């Protein structure tokens, strides 16, 4: 029996005794068991009037390409959203703990963002940038003001892959070097250019040339990697691994750095690298955090060899990590290029590359064009998202509610051995499910899916990630509150309890 009730009572008080109505219509199989109540919402979504569930399935099968994967055995039809809530076609309400894959930063259909978009829509949609429409200029000022140092030039695009494509191009043009380093377990995009950066076998097509000039270095992962310890991470929760490092030192980080140096010694042309890409916390890879101090030393090494550091803030930007607006700031280094997408537009197709004017000048060597990048609607949304983050203090909320979340999950980890690791910062959280705490082997896929699906049935949508899909990814809209957290943690606990009670 894997489950052990080590804590009878916790500060999070997992055992709630009132009965519940989960959604307006809840999944009957689990209604009776969960005794925690879904937080109230005053919002009433419009009734669903679209095609039938069966028709949607048929259209998907016949007219959409098969790469379009839907979550869950019986995929959800979601037709409306409001802040942290999503609604399916039958009127069920779900607490969205994945935010459209870390994208809905300030809340679904946030009224202020909606208003900014609708005002812009009634004035001007699109011209391309051959005319100087005002919004892109206003937005460029607002966004670059968020960056330190010389990071003051922005190029707007439409997706994270495009942003990383452009960063690769700029790094190669500016340095005159070709080779680019990324980490195993990284995800930087799906365009043919960025697929080479992405280092998950599951996300790579066997095409010639994808890896042209790209090397994947050892992932400095203090939980699953060959080195790790009990104080490596910048997180309220540490790994279950032990070490004897004194405070403020991390031997695992030093070991990983030494390993990186080997790549420079043996695999790169001497003194020549174009760039190293680093997510501040790996997202798709399962919320993997690097040892403290590692990225700063890696950045110094890259700079000493003529290269640039690209901080991929597609998931970690815009206050999500809580203590800083950008994830790289907590690592204590200054990137040369920062790429961002997802949360920047709260779901609107908007992304950007911010760099120094000197590096940006490399684009002047030829013509470079992007039809939609920073168009008036996108810019209006981007400005409004920045306004809401400031006005509603969402960075602070991420820190406070995220830390509470992590603490509650750590308590859950003490009750259930299959929670091997809890990690992250702010509202960028991962919960790794394992079959054995000692070996850290992943929990078998059917068992993970069981837990994940039961959470959905009880009204909480988590994401999944990591190479084996055994990490629950928790990256909700940054407007969630403690009551939401409490409900989500209770649901997860109940789903684990149910799965352990079911004969496998
Ligand atoms: N970088 C990171 C860190 C990402 O998580 C993603 C998307 N998951 C991308 C880049 C690519 O973004 P997009 O899907 O918008 O192309």
Coordinates of C-alpha atoms and ligand atoms in Angstrom, one line a residue:
X1 CA 0.0 0.0 0.0
X2 CA 1.6 3.2 -1.1
X3 CA -0.5 5.7 0.8
X4 CA 0.6 6.7 4.3
X5 CA -1.3 9.1 6.4
X6 CA 1.5 10.7 8.1
X7 CA -0.2 13.9 9.1
X8 CA -3.5 13.6 10.9
X9 CA -4.3 17.3 10.7
X10 CA -2.5 19.9 8.6
X11 CA -2.6 23.6 8.5
X12 CA -4.2 23.3 5.1
X13 CA -6.8 21.1 6.8
X14 CA -7.3 18.7 3.9
X15 CA -10.3 17.0 5.6
X16 CA -13.3 19.1 4.9
X17 CA -16.6 17.8 6.2
X18 CA -19.3 19.7 4.5
X19 CA -21.0 18.0 1.5
X20 CA -20.6 19.6 -1.9
X21 CA -22.0 20.6 -5.2
X22 CA -19.1 20.6 -7.4
X23 CA -20.4 22.1 -10.6
X24 CA -23.8 23.1 -11.5
X25 CA -23.9 19.5 -12.9
X26 CA -21.2 17.3 -11.3
X27 CA -19.8 14.0 -12.4
X28 CA -22.0 11.5 -10.5
X29 CA -19.2 8.9 -9.9
X30 CA -17.3 11.2 -7.6
X31 CA -20.0 13.5 -6.2
X32 CA -20.5 11.4 -3.1
X33 CA -16.8 11.2 -2.1
X34 CA -15.3 14.6 -2.2
X35 CA -16.3 16.6 0.8
X36 CA -14.8 19.9 -0.2
X37 CA -16.8 22.7 -1.8
X38 CA -15.9 24.3 -5.2
X39 CA -15.5 28.0 -4.5
X40 CA -18.5 30.1 -5.6
X41 CA -18.6 32.2 -8.7
X42 CA -21.2 34.9 -9.5
X43 CA -20.5 34.6 -13.2
X44 CA -23.2 33.1 -15.4
X45 CA -22.0 32.0 -18.8
X46 CA -24.1 32.3 -21.9
X47 CA -25.8 29.0 -22.7
X48 CA -24.0 26.7 -25.2
X49 CA -25.5 26.9 -28.7
X50 CA -22.8 25.3 -30.8
X51 CA -22.7 21.9 -32.6
X52 CA -23.4 18.7 -30.7
X53 CA -20.6 16.8 -28.9
X54 CA -20.8 14.0 -31.5
X55 CA -20.6 16.5 -34.4
X56 CA -17.5 18.1 -32.9
X57 CA -15.8 14.7 -32.6
X58 CA -16.7 13.9 -36.2
X59 CA -15.4 17.2 -37.5
X60 CA -12.2 16.7 -35.6
X61 CA -11.7 13.3 -37.0
X62 CA -12.5 14.3 -40.6
X63 CA -11.3 17.9 -41.0
X64 CA -8.6 18.6 -38.4
X65 CA -5.0 17.3 -38.6
X66 CA -4.2 14.5 -36.2
X67 CA -1.5 16.5 -34.3
X68 CA -4.3 18.3 -32.6
X69 CA -4.4 16.3 -29.3
X70 CA -7.2 16.7 -26.9
X71 CA -6.7 16.1 -23.2
X72 CA -8.8 13.4 -21.3
X73 CA -10.5 10.2 -22.4
X74 CA -13.7 12.1 -23.1
X75 CA -12.3 15.4 -24.3
X76 CA -14.0 18.5 -23.0
X77 CA -15.9 21.0 -25.1
X78 CA -15.1 24.3 -23.5
X79 CA -17.2 27.2 -24.8
X80 CA -16.9 30.0 -22.2
X81 CA -14.5 31.3 -19.6
X82 CA -14.4 33.9 -16.9
X83 CA -11.2 34.6 -14.8
X84 CA -10.1 31.3 -13.3
X85 CA -13.2 29.4 -14.5
X86 CA -14.0 27.5 -17.6
X87 CA -17.5 26.1 -18.7
X88 CA -18.2 23.1 -20.8
X89 CA -21.1 22.6 -23.2
X90 CA -23.3 21.0 -20.5
X91 CA -22.9 23.9 -18.1
X92 CA -20.2 22.3 -15.8
X93 CA -17.8 24.7 -14.3
X94 CA -14.1 23.9 -13.9
X95 CA -11.3 25.5 -12.0
X96 CA -8.6 26.1 -14.6
X97 CA -5.2 25.3 -13.1
X98 CA -3.4 25.3 -16.5
X99 CA -4.5 28.6 -18.0
X100 CA -4.6 27.5 -21.6
X101 CA -1.0 26.1 -21.1
X102 CA 0.4 28.9 -19.0
X103 CA -1.1 31.5 -21.3
X104 CA -4.1 33.0 -19.6
X105 CA -2.2 35.3 -17.2
X106 CA -4.7 37.7 -15.9
X107 CA -7.9 35.7 -16.3
X108 CA -10.2 34.4 -19.0
X109 CA -12.1 37.2 -20.7
X110 CA -10.8 39.7 -18.2
X111 CA -13.2 42.6 -18.5
X112 CA -10.5 45.3 -18.8
X113 CA -8.6 43.4 -21.5
X114 CA -11.9 42.7 -23.3
X115 CA -12.7 46.4 -23.2
X116 CA -9.3 47.4 -24.5
X117 CA -9.6 44.9 -27.4
X118 CA -13.1 45.9 -28.3
X119 CA -12.2 49.6 -28.3
X120 CA -9.3 48.9 -30.6
X121 CA -11.4 46.7 -32.8
X122 CA -13.9 49.4 -33.4
X123 CA -11.2 51.9 -34.3
X124 CA -8.5 50.0 -36.4
X125 CA -7.7 46.3 -36.8
X126 CA -4.7 46.2 -39.0
X127 CA -2.4 48.1 -41.3
X128 CA 0.9 46.1 -41.0
X129 CA 3.8 48.2 -39.8
X130 CA 4.2 50.1 -43.1
X131 CA 2.2 52.9 -41.3
X132 CA 3.1 54.2 -37.9
X133 CA 0.0 53.2 -36.0
X134 CA 0.3 54.6 -32.4
X135 CA -0.4 51.4 -30.4
X136 CA 2.8 49.6 -31.2
X137 CA 4.8 52.6 -30.1
X138 CA 2.9 53.0 -26.9
X139 CA 3.3 49.3 -26.2
X140 CA 7.0 49.2 -27.1
X141 CA 7.6 51.9 -24.4
X142 CA 5.5 50.1 -21.8
X143 CA 7.1 46.7 -22.4
X144 CA 10.7 47.7 -22.6
X145 CA 10.3 49.8 -19.4
X146 CA 9.9 46.4 -17.7
X147 CA 13.5 45.4 -18.6
X148 CA 16.8 46.2 -16.9
X149 CA 20.0 47.5 -18.5
X150 CA 20.3 47.8 -22.2
X151 CA 17.4 45.5 -23.0
X152 CA 15.4 48.3 -24.7
X153 CA 14.7 47.2 -28.3
X154 CA 11.6 45.0 -29.0
X155 CA 10.4 43.2 -32.1
X156 CA 6.8 41.9 -31.9
X157 CA 5.8 38.5 -33.4
X158 CA 2.9 36.1 -32.9
X159 CA 4.1 33.0 -31.1
X160 CA 6.8 31.7 -28.9
X161 CA 8.3 29.6 -31.7
X162 CA 8.6 32.7 -33.9
X163 CA 10.2 34.7 -31.0
X164 CA 12.8 31.9 -30.6
X165 CA 13.4 31.7 -34.3
X166 CA 14.1 35.4 -34.4
X167 CA 16.4 35.1 -31.3
X168 CA 18.4 32.3 -33.0
X169 CA 18.7 34.4 -36.1
X170 CA 19.8 37.5 -34.3
X171 CA 22.4 35.6 -32.1
X172 CA 23.9 34.0 -35.2
X173 CA 24.0 37.2 -37.2
X174 CA 25.3 39.3 -34.3
X175 CA 28.1 36.9 -33.2
X176 CA 29.0 35.5 -36.5
X177 CA 29.0 32.1 -34.8
X178 CA 26.7 29.2 -35.6
X179 CA 26.5 26.8 -32.6
X180 CA 23.7 27.1 -30.1
X181 CA 23.3 25.2 -26.9
X182 CA 20.1 24.2 -25.2
X183 CA 19.4 21.8 -22.3
X184 CA 18.1 18.3 -22.6
X185 CA 14.4 18.5 -21.5
X186 CA 14.0 22.0 -22.9
X187 CA 11.1 23.1 -25.0
X188 CA 11.6 26.2 -27.2
X189 CA 9.1 25.7 -30.1
X190 CA 7.9 23.6 -32.9
X191 CA 9.0 25.5 -36.0
X192 CA 11.6 23.6 -38.0
X193 CA 14.2 26.0 -36.7
X194 CA 13.2 25.8 -33.0
X195 CA 12.4 22.1 -33.1
X196 CA 16.2 21.7 -33.0
X197 CA 16.4 23.6 -29.8
X198 CA 13.6 21.5 -28.2
X199 CA 15.2 18.4 -26.6
X200 CA 12.4 15.9 -26.0
X201 CA 12.4 12.9 -28.3
X202 CA 8.6 13.1 -28.2
X203 CA 8.6 16.5 -29.7
X204 CA 11.0 15.9 -32.6
X205 CA 10.3 14.8 -36.1
X206 CA 13.1 12.8 -37.8
X207 CA 14.0 15.4 -40.4
X208 CA 17.5 16.2 -41.7
X209 CA 19.0 19.5 -40.7
X210 CA 16.8 20.1 -37.6
X211 CA 19.8 19.9 -35.4
X212 CA 22.0 21.9 -37.6
X213 CA 24.5 23.7 -35.3
X214 CA 22.5 22.8 -32.1
X215 CA 23.9 20.9 -29.1
X216 CA 21.9 19.7 -26.2
X217 CA 23.8 19.8 -22.9
X218 CA 23.2 17.9 -19.7
X219 CA 20.1 19.1 -17.9
X220 CA 21.0 20.5 -14.5
X221 CA 18.0 18.9 -12.8
X222 CA 18.5 18.5 -9.1
X223 CA 15.6 16.0 -8.7
X224 CA 16.0 13.6 -11.6
X225 CA 19.6 14.4 -12.7
X226 CA 22.7 12.6 -11.6
X227 CA 23.5 15.3 -9.0
X228 CA 21.0 16.8 -6.6
X229 CA 20.6 17.7 -3.0
X230 CA 18.4 19.2 -0.3
X231 CA 19.1 22.9 -0.9
X232 CA 19.6 23.3 -4.6
X233 CA 16.4 25.0 -5.6
X234 CA 15.1 28.5 -5.4
X235 CA 11.7 27.2 -4.1
X236 CA 9.9 26.9 -0.8
X237 CA 10.1 23.1 -1.3
X238 CA 13.3 21.2 -1.8
X239 CA 13.9 17.7 -3.3
X240 CA 13.8 14.6 -1.1
X241 CA 17.5 14.0 -2.0
X242 CA 20.1 14.7 0.6
X243 CA 23.5 16.5 0.5
X244 CA 25.9 18.0 2.9
X245 CA 26.4 21.4 1.2
X246 CA 26.7 24.3 3.6
X247 CA 24.1 27.1 3.2
X248 CA 24.4 29.1 0.0
X249 CA 26.6 26.5 -1.7
X250 CA 25.4 23.9 -4.1
X251 CA 27.8 21.2 -5.1
X252 CA 25.3 19.8 -7.6
X253 CA 25.3 23.1 -9.4
X254 CA 29.1 23.1 -9.5
X255 CA 29.1 19.5 -10.9
X256 CA 26.6 20.4 -13.6
X257 CA 28.6 23.5 -14.5
X258 CA 31.8 21.4 -14.8
X259 CA 29.9 19.1 -17.1
X260 CA 28.9 22.1 -19.3
X261 CA 32.5 23.1 -19.5
X262 CA 33.3 19.8 -21.1
X263 CA 31.0 20.7 -24.0
X264 CA 32.9 23.9 -24.5
X265 CA 36.2 22.0 -24.4
X266 CA 35.3 19.1 -26.6
X267 CA 32.4 19.9 -28.8
X268 CA 32.5 23.6 -29.8
X269 CA 34.9 25.4 -32.0
X270 CA 37.3 27.1 -29.6
X271 CA 35.9 30.4 -28.3
X272 CA 32.9 30.3 -30.6
X273 CA 29.3 29.9 -29.7
X274 CA 26.4 31.9 -30.9
X275 CA 24.1 31.4 -28.0
X276 CA 22.8 29.4 -25.1
X277 CA 19.0 29.3 -24.6
X278 CA 17.6 28.8 -21.1
X279 CA 14.1 28.7 -19.8
X280 CA 14.2 30.2 -16.3
X281 CA 12.1 27.2 -15.1
X282 CA 11.6 24.5 -17.7
X283 CA 7.9 24.4 -18.5
X284 CA 6.9 21.6 -20.9
X285 CA 9.7 19.6 -19.3
X286 CA 7.8 19.5 -16.0
X287 CA 8.6 22.6 -14.0
X288 CA 12.3 21.7 -13.6
X289 CA 14.3 24.3 -11.7
X290 CA 18.1 24.6 -12.1
X291 CA 20.4 24.7 -9.1
X292 CA 21.0 28.1 -7.6
X293 CA 23.9 29.9 -9.2
X294 CA 24.2 27.6 -12.2
X295 CA 22.8 29.9 -14.9
X296 CA 24.9 32.8 -13.8
X297 CA 28.1 30.8 -14.2
X298 CA 26.9 29.3 -17.5
X299 CA 26.1 32.8 -18.8
X300 CA 29.6 34.0 -17.9
X301 CA 31.1 31.0 -19.8
X302 CA 28.9 31.6 -22.8
X303 CA 29.9 35.3 -22.8
X304 CA 33.6 34.4 -22.5
X305 CA 33.2 32.3 -25.6
X306 CA 31.7 35.0 -27.7
X307 CA 28.1 34.0 -27.3
X308 CA 24.8 35.4 -26.2
X309 CA 22.4 34.2 -23.5
X310 CA 18.8 34.0 -24.5
X311 CA 16.3 33.8 -21.7
X312 CA 13.1 32.1 -22.8
X313 CA 10.5 33.7 -20.6
X314 CA 7.6 32.3 -22.6
X315 CA 6.2 30.6 -19.5
X316 CA 8.0 32.3 -16.6
X317 CA 7.5 36.0 -17.5
X318 CA 5.0 38.6 -16.5
X319 CA 5.2 38.0 -12.7
X320 CA 4.3 34.3 -12.7
X321 CA 7.3 33.3 -10.6
X322 CA 6.2 35.8 -7.9
X323 CA 9.4 37.3 -6.6
X324 CA 10.4 38.9 -9.9
X325 CA 8.7 40.0 -13.1
X326 CA 11.1 37.9 -15.2
X327 CA 12.3 34.5 -14.2
X328 CA 15.9 35.3 -15.2
X329 CA 16.2 38.0 -12.5
X330 CA 16.1 35.3 -9.8
X331 CA 19.1 33.6 -11.4
X332 CA 21.2 36.8 -11.1
X333 CA 22.4 37.1 -14.7
X334 CA 21.7 39.6 -17.5
X335 CA 20.5 38.0 -20.7
X336 CA 21.3 39.5 -24.1
X337 CA 18.0 38.5 -25.6
X338 CA 14.7 37.7 -23.9
X339 CA 11.8 35.9 -25.7
X340 CA 8.3 36.0 -24.5
X341 CA 4.8 34.8 -25.5
X342 CA 1.8 33.1 -23.9
X343 CA 1.1 35.3 -20.8
X344 CA 2.0 38.4 -22.6
X345 CA -1.3 38.4 -24.4
X346 CA -3.6 36.5 -22.0
X347 CA -4.5 34.2 -25.0
X348 CA -4.2 36.8 -27.8
X349 CA -1.6 35.6 -30.4
X350 CA 1.2 37.9 -29.4
X351 CA 4.9 37.4 -28.6
X352 CA 8.0 39.4 -28.5
X353 CA 11.8 39.5 -28.6
X354 CA 13.6 42.1 -26.5
X355 CA 17.3 42.7 -26.9
X356 CA 19.9 45.5 -26.9
X357 CA 19.9 48.0 -29.7
X358 CA 23.3 46.7 -30.8
X359 CA 22.1 43.1 -31.2
X360 CA 18.9 44.3 -32.8
X361 CA 21.0 46.1 -35.4
X362 CA 21.9 42.8 -36.9
X363 CA 18.5 42.6 -38.4
X364 CA 19.4 45.6 -40.6
X365 CA 21.6 43.3 -42.8
X366 CA 18.6 42.3 -44.8
X367 CA 14.9 43.0 -44.9
X368 CA 12.9 41.3 -42.2
X369 CA 9.1 41.3 -42.0
X370 CA 6.2 40.0 -40.0
X371 CA 2.7 40.9 -41.2
X372 CA 0.9 40.7 -37.9
X373 CA 3.6 41.3 -35.3
X374 CA 2.4 44.0 -32.9
X375 CA -0.7 44.9 -34.8
X376 CA -3.1 47.4 -33.2
X377 CA -5.3 44.8 -31.6
X378 CA -2.3 42.8 -30.2
X379 CA -0.7 45.9 -28.9
X380 CA -3.9 47.1 -27.2
X381 CA -4.2 43.7 -25.5
X382 CA -0.6 43.7 -24.5
X383 CA -0.8 47.2 -22.9
X384 CA -4.0 46.2 -21.1
X385 CA -2.4 43.0 -19.7
X386 CA 0.5 45.0 -18.3
X387 CA -2.1 47.4 -16.7
X388 CA -4.0 44.6 -15.1
X389 CA -0.9 42.9 -13.7
X390 CA 0.1 46.2 -12.1
X391 CA -3.4 47.3 -10.9
X392 CA -4.4 43.9 -9.5
X393 CA -0.9 43.2 -8.1
X394 CA -0.9 39.8 -9.8
X395 CA 2.9 39.3 -9.3
X396 CA 2.4 39.7 -5.6
X397 CA -0.6 37.4 -5.7
X398 CA 1.4 34.8 -7.6
X399 CA 4.0 34.9 -4.8
X400 CA 1.6 34.7 -1.9
X401 CA -1.0 32.3 -3.3
X402 CA 1.8 30.3 -5.1
X403 CA 3.8 29.9 -1.8
X404 CA 0.6 28.8 0.0
X405 CA -0.1 26.3 -2.9
X406 CA 3.4 24.9 -2.6
X407 CA 3.2 24.5 1.1
X408 CA -0.2 22.7 0.8
X409 CA 1.2 20.4 -1.8
X410 CA 4.2 19.6 0.3
X411 CA 1.8 18.5 3.0
X412 CA 0.0 16.3 0.5
X413 CA 3.4 14.9 -0.4
X414 CA 3.9 13.8 3.2
X415 CA 0.7 11.8 3.0
X416 CA 1.2 10.1 -0.3
X417 CA 4.4 8.4 -1.3
X418 CA 3.5 8.6 -5.0
X419 CA 4.2 12.4 -4.9
X420 CA 7.9 12.2 -5.4
X421 CA 8.6 15.9 -5.8
X422 CA 6.8 19.2 -5.4
X423 CA 8.6 22.2 -6.9
X424 CA 8.4 25.6 -8.5
X425 CA 7.9 29.2 -7.5
X426 CA 4.9 31.5 -7.5
X427 CA 2.3 30.1 -9.8
X428 CA 4.7 27.9 -11.8
X429 CA 4.4 24.6 -10.0
X430 CA 5.1 21.0 -10.7
X431 CA 4.1 17.8 -8.8
X432 CA 6.0 14.8 -10.0
X433 CA 4.3 11.4 -9.5
X434 CA 6.6 8.4 -9.0
X435 CA 6.2 4.7 -8.5
X436 CA 9.2 4.6 -6.1
X437 CA 10.5 7.5 -4.0
X438 CA 14.0 6.0 -3.9
X439 CA 14.6 5.4 -7.6
X440 CA 12.3 8.3 -8.6
X441 CA 10.9 6.1 -11.4
X442 CA 7.8 7.7 -13.0
X443 CA 4.4 6.5 -12.0
X444 CA 2.9 4.3 -14.7
X445 CA 1.0 6.3 -17.3
X446 CA -2.4 4.7 -16.6
X447 CA -2.2 5.5 -12.9
X448 CA -1.2 9.1 -13.7
X449 CA -4.1 9.4 -16.2
X450 CA -6.5 8.0 -13.6
X451 CA -5.6 10.6 -11.1
X452 CA -5.6 13.4 -13.6
X453 CA -8.9 12.4 -15.1
X454 CA -10.5 12.1 -11.6
X455 CA -9.4 15.6 -10.8
X456 CA -11.1 16.8 -14.0
X457 CA -14.3 14.9 -13.0
X458 CA -14.2 16.7 -9.7
X459 CA -13.9 20.0 -11.4
X460 CA -10.2 20.8 -11.4
X461 CA -8.1 21.0 -14.6
X462 CA -4.4 20.3 -14.2
X463 CA -1.8 20.1 -17.0
X464 CA 0.7 17.4 -17.5
X465 CA 4.3 17.5 -18.6
X466 CA 7.8 16.0 -18.4
X467 CA 9.1 13.4 -20.8
X468 CA 7.0 10.7 -19.2
X469 CA 3.9 12.9 -18.7
X470 CA 4.0 12.2 -15.0
X471 CA 4.4 15.7 -13.7
X472 CA 1.2 17.6 -12.9
X473 CA 1.7 21.1 -14.2
X474 CA 0.0 23.9 -12.2
X475 CA 0.1 27.3 -13.9
X476 CA -3.3 28.9 -13.5
X477 CA -4.4 32.4 -14.3
X478 CA -2.6 34.6 -11.7
X479 CA -5.9 35.8 -10.3
X480 CA -6.6 32.6 -8.3
X481 CA -7.0 32.8 -4.5
X482 CA -6.4 30.6 -1.5
X483 CA -9.9 29.1 -1.6
X484 CA -9.2 27.9 -5.1
X485 CA -5.9 26.4 -4.0
X486 CA -7.5 24.7 -1.1
X487 CA -10.2 23.2 -3.3
X488 CA -7.6 22.1 -5.9
X489 CA -5.4 20.4 -3.3
X490 CA -8.4 18.6 -1.7
X491 CA -9.4 17.4 -5.1
X492 CA -5.9 16.1 -5.9
X493 CA -5.8 14.4 -2.5
X494 CA -9.1 12.7 -3.1
X495 CA -8.2 11.7 -6.6
X496 CA -5.0 10.0 -5.2
X497 CA -7.0 8.4 -2.5
X498 CA -9.5 7.0 -5.0
X499 CA -6.8 5.7 -7.3
X500 CA -5.1 3.9 -4.4
X501 CA -8.4 2.3 -3.4
X502 CA -9.0 1.0 -7.0
X503 CA -7.4 -2.4 -7.6
X504 CA -4.9 -2.1 -10.4
Ligands
LIG1 N1 9.2 28.4 -25.3 C1 8.6 27.8 -24.3 C2 9.3 27.8 -23.0 C3 7.3 27.2 -24.4 O1 6.7 26.6 -23.4 C4 6.7 27.3 -25.7 C5 5.3 26.6 -25.9 N2 4.9 25.6 -25.0 C6 7.3 27.9 -26.7 C7 8.6 28.4 -26.5 C8 6.7 27.9 -28.1 O2 5.6 28.8 -28.1 P1 4.4 28.7 -29.2 O3 3.7 27.4 -28.9 O4 3.6 29.9 -29.0 O5 5.1 28.6 -30.5

